[in-house]
Amino acid sequence: FRLVDTAGYEDATGNSLEARMRRQTEAAIREADLIFFMVDARAGITPLDQIFAGLLRKADRPVHLVANKAEGKAAEAGLAEAWSLGMGEPVALSAEHGIGISELYDIIRNAAEQAAPAPGDAQGHVPEIDVDIEPDSEHTTRWNPNRHLNVAIIGRPNAGKSTLINRLVGTDRLLTGPEAGITRDSIMVPWEYEGRTINLVDTAGIRKRARVHKKLEKLAVADALRSIQYAEIVVLMLDATQPFEKQDLHLASLVEREGRALVIALNKWDLIRNRNETLARLREACERLLPQLRGVPLITLSGLKGRNIPRLMQAIFDIERNWNIRLPTSKVNQFLSAMVQAHTPPAVSGRRLKLRYMTQVKSRPPTFILFCSRPDALPASYTRYLVNAMREHFNMVGTPIRLWLRAGDNPYHDGKKKRKLG
């Protein structure tokens, strides 16, 4: 089952933040199969509780009254008063102490059993099917187009993250508005796109650490950063009307360090006048300041008007393939040989460094081991040269590439493994 936590209900109208919150709550009521109406047993029944109860009575949905904070004598009067709402006996709950949780589970279980389809109505399970790869194909991959894809959308406050998700799913699923910091928790929104389930994760806006003072905002930012770890693809949303900041670079670098694939989305592009000049400036800044993610897709769009959404999704699917790519060892070593011939490793203390063998050991992100004569002596600049050349040669844009150095010869010489990797 899926639980939906709604905002506190306010009797507000117009386009204020409270009114938009109310409309979100009313939409959740219409879509729910079961509703828990929670009141505060210590505070007793308020006029807003009575207004909300009247709304729920018209909803034509099963409603169960839940009186939270019901522990102790201070809640006894509130529990008795809850009967006045005409919703039957309230479930006495203490979320803090775990009292009444099992009763809520029983209610959910009974509702699920009543709503379960007949055996003949259930759709058959579709197993995951790996992509078939020809042995001689140039690129191999374990990418599976049937599996769910987790996409986190991050960025500074008011970059338009929630607006974009609402446009993608075709409904006002997330609360939006001109007020900065509306989104506090990371929210996952499942979405079907071209027959595939995409789990879109909306996150709180992330400001510079020096500007984050309130505890609530610190918790929201920490939650947003955790979302990067659980995502596979990360869309870094930038407000194209705002100058490029160090915070944007910090977020992009964080995605790279976490080993996640990255797409940069330039939102509010419909408000930009000198588009060619602006795009060229931003692209140059990305290439110069993010060399570890050279060639990262830069997609211009308007989340509010829905412009360039197909281009964004195509970029996401392209870098997903790159993130999952598996390269044949023969191709990797042909590449290594060509790179060494083009630029020989420097000699250290009069001794030439030998690069003997390279193989891919994992994907997500693509990770390679290079066996050489003296790993500690190989300059970092030469490692960057190999990684950048590999990204360009195999077209692995948008994904981090890991290259580990190991001492020794080819561990697979004559088809027999001589040395355990790692």
XYZ file of C-alpha atoms in Angstrom:
422
model
C 0.000 0.000 0.000
C 1.021 3.608 -0.433
C 0.641 6.220 2.307
C 0.087 9.872 1.402
C 0.846 12.482 4.066
C -1.095 15.686 3.448
C -0.473 19.231 4.604
C -2.361 20.606 7.589
C -5.830 21.624 6.427
C -6.550 25.363 6.338
C -9.891 27.007 5.517
C -8.329 29.309 2.909
C -9.264 30.432 -0.602
C -7.590 32.202 -3.526
C -3.995 31.477 -4.527
C -2.284 31.789 -1.165
C 0.093 29.060 -0.023
C -2.533 27.773 2.428
C -5.163 27.622 -0.337
C -2.816 25.677 -2.617
C -2.116 23.293 0.260
C -5.864 22.830 0.719
C -6.335 21.964 -2.966
C -3.542 19.393 -2.727
C -5.264 17.794 0.258
C -8.618 17.707 -1.546
C -6.949 16.012 -4.541
C -5.456 13.384 -2.215
C -8.918 12.713 -0.751
C -10.416 12.163 -4.210
C -7.698 9.673 -5.159
C -7.592 7.748 -1.858
C -9.074 4.294 -1.266
C -8.920 4.685 2.521
C -8.638 7.804 4.681
C -7.310 8.246 8.215
C -8.628 11.510 9.657
C -6.245 12.499 12.453
C -7.134 14.836 15.301
C -5.179 15.934 18.370
C -6.653 14.213 21.445
C -4.940 16.632 23.831
C -6.176 19.773 22.051
C -9.700 18.431 21.598
C -11.939 19.008 18.582
C -11.356 22.375 16.910
C -13.600 24.289 14.452
C -11.197 23.308 11.650
C -11.629 19.639 12.595
C -15.386 20.058 12.223
C -14.991 21.720 8.789
C -12.656 18.940 7.679
C -15.054 16.264 8.955
C -17.845 17.814 6.881
C -15.619 17.663 3.788
C -14.787 14.002 4.414
C -18.429 13.031 4.863
C -19.042 14.170 1.264
C -16.014 12.293 -0.096
C -17.683 8.874 -0.488
C -14.557 7.173 0.836
C -14.012 4.930 3.895
C -12.891 7.253 6.698
C -11.453 6.164 10.059
C -11.091 8.739 12.804
C -7.687 8.610 14.552
C -7.012 10.508 17.774
C -3.257 10.998 18.135
C -1.403 11.897 21.359
C -3.906 9.705 23.205
C -1.519 8.603 25.948
C -2.169 9.853 29.489
C -5.135 11.415 31.258
C -4.788 14.714 29.389
C -6.214 13.027 26.293
C -9.314 11.482 27.877
C -11.539 14.527 27.294
C -10.388 14.823 23.679
C -11.111 11.149 23.010
C -14.640 11.546 24.338
C -15.169 14.756 22.353
C -14.066 13.025 19.118
C -17.362 11.125 19.101
C -19.118 14.429 18.352
C -17.767 14.344 14.782
C -20.160 11.492 13.981
C -17.460 9.199 12.619
C -17.753 6.423 15.136
C -15.232 5.333 17.726
C -11.822 6.978 17.270
C -8.671 4.870 17.130
C -6.625 5.884 20.175
C -3.089 6.423 18.884
C 0.265 7.553 20.171
C 2.577 7.775 17.181
C 5.440 8.762 19.472
C 5.089 5.677 21.685
C 3.787 3.202 19.091
C 0.379 2.767 20.730
C -2.443 1.861 18.329
C -0.208 1.177 15.313
C -1.288 -2.463 15.063
C -4.939 -1.371 14.912
C -4.166 0.878 11.937
C -2.418 -2.032 10.216
C -5.513 -4.192 10.725
C -7.714 -1.533 9.122
C -5.377 -1.276 6.123
C -5.161 -5.066 5.779
C -8.941 -5.482 5.791
C -9.348 -2.712 3.203
C -6.679 -4.273 0.973
C -8.340 -7.703 1.133
C -11.698 -6.240 0.139
C -10.123 -4.330 -2.762
C -8.013 -7.265 -4.034
C -8.905 -8.371 -7.612
C -10.233 -11.830 -8.349
C -7.534 -14.388 -9.251
C -8.465 -14.272 -12.925
C -8.272 -10.471 -13.056
C -4.683 -10.121 -11.951
C -2.141 -9.335 -14.612
C 0.711 -11.759 -14.962
C 4.093 -10.786 -13.625
C 6.448 -9.604 -16.336
C 9.954 -10.843 -15.526
C 12.982 -8.645 -16.070
C 14.683 -9.465 -19.343
C 18.324 -8.605 -19.946
C 19.293 -7.070 -23.259
C 20.723 -9.648 -25.665
C 24.234 -8.715 -26.756
C 26.096 -10.162 -29.703
C 29.551 -11.471 -28.725
C 31.288 -9.258 -31.300
C 29.304 -6.108 -30.567
C 31.392 -3.021 -29.966
C 29.601 -2.015 -26.784
C 27.896 -4.305 -24.317
C 25.618 -3.269 -21.505
C 23.515 -4.736 -18.711
C 20.936 -2.026 -19.168
C 17.432 -3.378 -18.762
C 14.676 -1.206 -20.282
C 11.985 -3.001 -18.226
C 13.258 -2.076 -14.778
C 12.199 0.974 -12.808
C 14.443 4.013 -13.093
C 15.074 6.298 -10.107
C 15.620 9.931 -11.113
C 16.375 12.588 -8.475
C 15.877 16.253 -9.347
C 18.096 18.580 -7.322
C 19.057 22.238 -7.398
C 18.920 25.534 -5.610
C 15.604 26.846 -4.182
C 13.079 28.101 -6.748
C 14.860 26.471 -9.692
C 11.550 24.882 -10.738
C 12.019 21.262 -9.628
C 8.450 20.684 -8.420
C 7.001 22.531 -11.416
C 8.894 20.235 -13.778
C 7.607 17.093 -12.045
C 4.038 18.406 -12.151
C 4.433 19.000 -15.880
C 5.881 15.512 -16.420
C 3.113 13.673 -14.576
C 0.384 15.924 -15.999
C -1.143 16.983 -12.679
C -0.412 19.293 -9.733
C 1.084 16.446 -7.714
C 3.521 18.721 -5.865
C 2.896 22.059 -4.200
C 4.527 24.909 -6.135
C 4.658 28.680 -5.926
C 6.915 31.748 -5.816
C 7.775 31.142 -2.157
C 11.249 29.607 -1.751
C 11.552 26.434 0.298
C 8.041 24.997 -0.157
C 9.443 21.481 -0.616
C 10.885 20.211 2.671
C 10.966 16.439 2.244
C 12.173 14.369 -0.670
C 9.022 13.112 -2.401
C 8.953 10.167 -4.813
C 6.375 10.348 -7.600
C 5.959 7.220 -9.799
C 5.373 8.088 -13.450
C 4.776 5.995 -16.558
C 6.691 7.210 -19.609
C 6.586 5.271 -22.879
C 5.663 2.087 -21.026
C 8.338 2.409 -18.356
C 8.031 3.356 -14.684
C 10.142 6.347 -13.709
C 10.396 7.163 -9.994
C 10.807 10.941 -9.913
C 12.237 12.253 -6.635
C 11.579 15.907 -5.848
C 14.019 17.369 -3.324
C 14.328 20.464 -1.181
C 16.294 23.367 -2.633
C 19.950 23.274 -1.569
C 21.601 26.578 -0.691
C 25.161 27.342 0.336
C 25.955 25.875 3.738
C 26.700 29.354 5.142
C 23.131 30.444 4.336
C 21.476 27.439 5.983
C 20.720 28.279 9.610
C 17.334 26.860 10.593
C 17.296 23.270 11.810
C 14.325 22.397 9.585
C 16.186 23.562 6.469
C 19.294 21.635 7.518
C 17.232 18.458 7.799
C 15.602 19.132 4.414
C 18.992 19.630 2.746
C 20.376 16.462 4.338
C 17.352 14.558 3.030
C 17.925 15.968 -0.470
C 21.572 14.923 -0.428
C 20.594 11.399 0.631
C 18.287 11.229 -2.379
C 21.340 11.454 -4.633
C 22.685 8.238 -3.123
C 19.477 6.322 -3.845
C 19.048 7.689 -7.374
C 20.542 6.299 -10.560
C 20.168 9.424 -12.655
C 20.353 12.938 -11.198
C 18.932 15.983 -12.965
C 20.620 19.155 -11.725
C 18.059 21.908 -12.300
C 19.442 25.398 -12.889
C 17.457 28.609 -13.190
C 18.672 29.971 -16.535
C 17.768 33.509 -15.447
C 20.219 33.340 -12.530
C 24.034 33.445 -12.807
C 26.026 30.221 -12.542
C 27.167 29.818 -8.923
C 29.718 27.763 -7.036
C 26.862 25.923 -5.353
C 25.820 24.517 -8.737
C 29.346 23.211 -9.298
C 29.416 21.772 -5.806
C 26.202 19.841 -6.442
C 27.447 18.534 -9.799
C 30.730 17.427 -8.208
C 28.800 15.710 -5.416
C 26.802 13.718 -7.977
C 30.062 12.658 -9.647
C 31.638 11.615 -6.335
C 28.570 9.512 -5.542
C 29.003 7.760 -8.900
C 25.654 8.836 -10.337
C 24.910 9.840 -13.929
C 24.124 13.521 -14.434
C 21.979 15.676 -16.712
C 21.981 19.467 -16.321
C 18.609 21.075 -17.070
C 18.464 24.815 -17.773
C 14.949 25.741 -16.699
C 12.960 28.908 -17.500
C 14.630 29.016 -20.911
C 11.552 30.741 -22.328
C 12.581 33.850 -20.345
C 16.055 34.083 -21.922
C 16.576 36.544 -24.782
C 20.196 35.969 -25.896
C 19.838 32.205 -25.971
C 22.826 31.262 -28.139
C 25.177 33.462 -26.128
C 23.811 32.234 -22.789
C 24.011 28.564 -23.769
C 27.567 28.946 -25.105
C 28.648 30.644 -21.870
C 27.106 27.954 -19.671
C 28.513 25.137 -21.799
C 32.004 26.643 -21.637
C 31.718 26.999 -17.860
C 30.674 23.346 -17.491
C 33.539 22.087 -19.665
C 36.068 24.218 -17.794
C 34.832 23.775 -14.234
C 33.597 20.161 -14.454
C 36.358 18.346 -16.376
C 35.468 15.087 -14.625
C 32.057 15.239 -16.333
C 33.120 16.573 -19.702
C 30.331 16.436 -22.254
C 27.545 16.251 -19.650
C 24.177 16.836 -21.383
C 22.935 20.422 -21.091
C 19.194 20.539 -21.819
C 17.288 23.814 -22.165
C 13.624 23.611 -21.184
C 10.619 25.271 -19.626
C 9.028 23.191 -16.885
C 6.096 25.596 -16.652
C 5.271 25.432 -20.377
C 6.448 21.873 -20.977
C 9.003 22.745 -23.650
C 11.794 20.281 -24.544
C 10.539 17.561 -22.179
C 11.184 14.820 -24.815
C 14.793 16.019 -25.157
C 15.255 15.798 -21.395
C 13.885 12.252 -21.262
C 16.034 11.161 -24.208
C 19.123 12.550 -22.464
C 18.175 10.650 -19.287
C 17.818 7.371 -21.187
C 21.078 7.960 -23.100
C 23.162 8.516 -19.991
C 21.446 5.590 -18.281
C 22.847 3.395 -21.043
C 26.276 4.964 -20.568
C 26.098 4.422 -16.818
C 25.309 0.719 -17.340
C 27.725 0.140 -20.219
C 30.054 -2.899 -20.348
C 32.951 -2.708 -22.789
C 34.661 -5.806 -24.253
C 38.168 -6.209 -22.845
C 39.618 -6.454 -26.349
C 38.199 -3.030 -27.238
C 39.468 -1.528 -23.982
C 43.018 -2.735 -24.604
C 42.979 -1.614 -28.235
C 42.047 1.807 -26.904
C 44.825 1.657 -24.270
C 47.429 0.734 -26.888
C 46.384 3.632 -29.124
C 46.497 6.112 -26.241
C 49.966 4.966 -25.152
C 51.245 5.303 -28.717
C 49.775 8.798 -28.985
C 51.122 9.926 -25.612
C 53.729 7.753 -23.896
C 53.696 7.716 -20.068
C 56.535 9.793 -18.619
C 59.721 8.195 -17.319
C 60.263 8.337 -13.554
C 63.852 8.256 -12.247
C 64.990 7.224 -15.687
C 62.641 4.237 -15.802
C 59.803 4.037 -18.306
C 56.369 3.239 -16.871
C 54.672 0.263 -18.515
C 50.900 0.117 -18.928
C 50.227 -3.572 -19.468
C 46.526 -4.309 -19.409
C 43.142 -2.740 -18.687
C 39.737 -4.314 -18.061
C 36.309 -3.201 -16.894
C 35.353 -4.725 -13.549
C 31.910 -3.166 -12.987
C 29.351 -0.707 -14.273
C 27.021 1.777 -12.522
C 29.331 3.711 -12.895
C 31.818 2.204 -15.393
C 34.882 1.137 -13.417
C 38.189 -0.077 -14.859
C 41.424 -1.540 -13.518
C 44.718 -0.650 -15.197
C 47.639 -2.988 -14.517
C 50.972 -1.201 -14.745
C 54.552 -1.498 -13.536
C 54.459 1.263 -10.881
C 50.969 2.522 -9.976
C 52.243 5.001 -7.387
C 54.480 6.691 -9.969
C 51.861 7.236 -12.690
C 50.973 10.964 -12.635
C 47.370 11.942 -11.974
C 47.481 14.024 -15.163
C 48.058 10.867 -17.219
C 45.153 9.121 -15.483
C 42.914 12.090 -16.363
C 44.196 11.888 -19.943
C 43.091 8.254 -20.169
C 39.692 8.874 -18.560
C 38.887 11.886 -20.751
C 40.010 10.040 -23.875
C 37.912 7.013 -22.888
C 34.836 9.187 -22.355
C 35.249 10.704 -25.812
C 36.262 7.492 -27.625
C 33.394 5.378 -26.249
C 30.928 8.297 -26.026
C 30.364 7.835 -22.283
C 29.063 11.331 -21.563
C 27.175 12.190 -18.408
C 28.562 9.339 -16.311
C 31.514 9.218 -13.918
C 34.338 6.883 -14.937
C 36.460 5.188 -12.285
C 40.013 4.062 -13.072
C 41.927 2.070 -10.468
C 45.631 1.293 -10.755
C 47.133 -2.079 -9.849
C 50.668 -3.398 -9.974
C 51.352 -6.500 -12.036
C 51.013 -8.138 -15.427
C 47.918 -9.244 -17.283
C 46.082 -11.459 -14.728
C 44.255 -13.268 -17.537
C 47.274 -14.209 -19.641
C 46.751 -17.571 -21.457
C 43.135 -17.551 -20.245
C 44.112 -18.324 -16.642
C 43.581 -15.912 -13.827
C 46.931 -15.287 -12.107
C 46.004 -12.578 -9.682
C 42.903 -11.783 -7.705
C 41.607 -8.301 -8.513
C 41.110 -5.832 -5.717
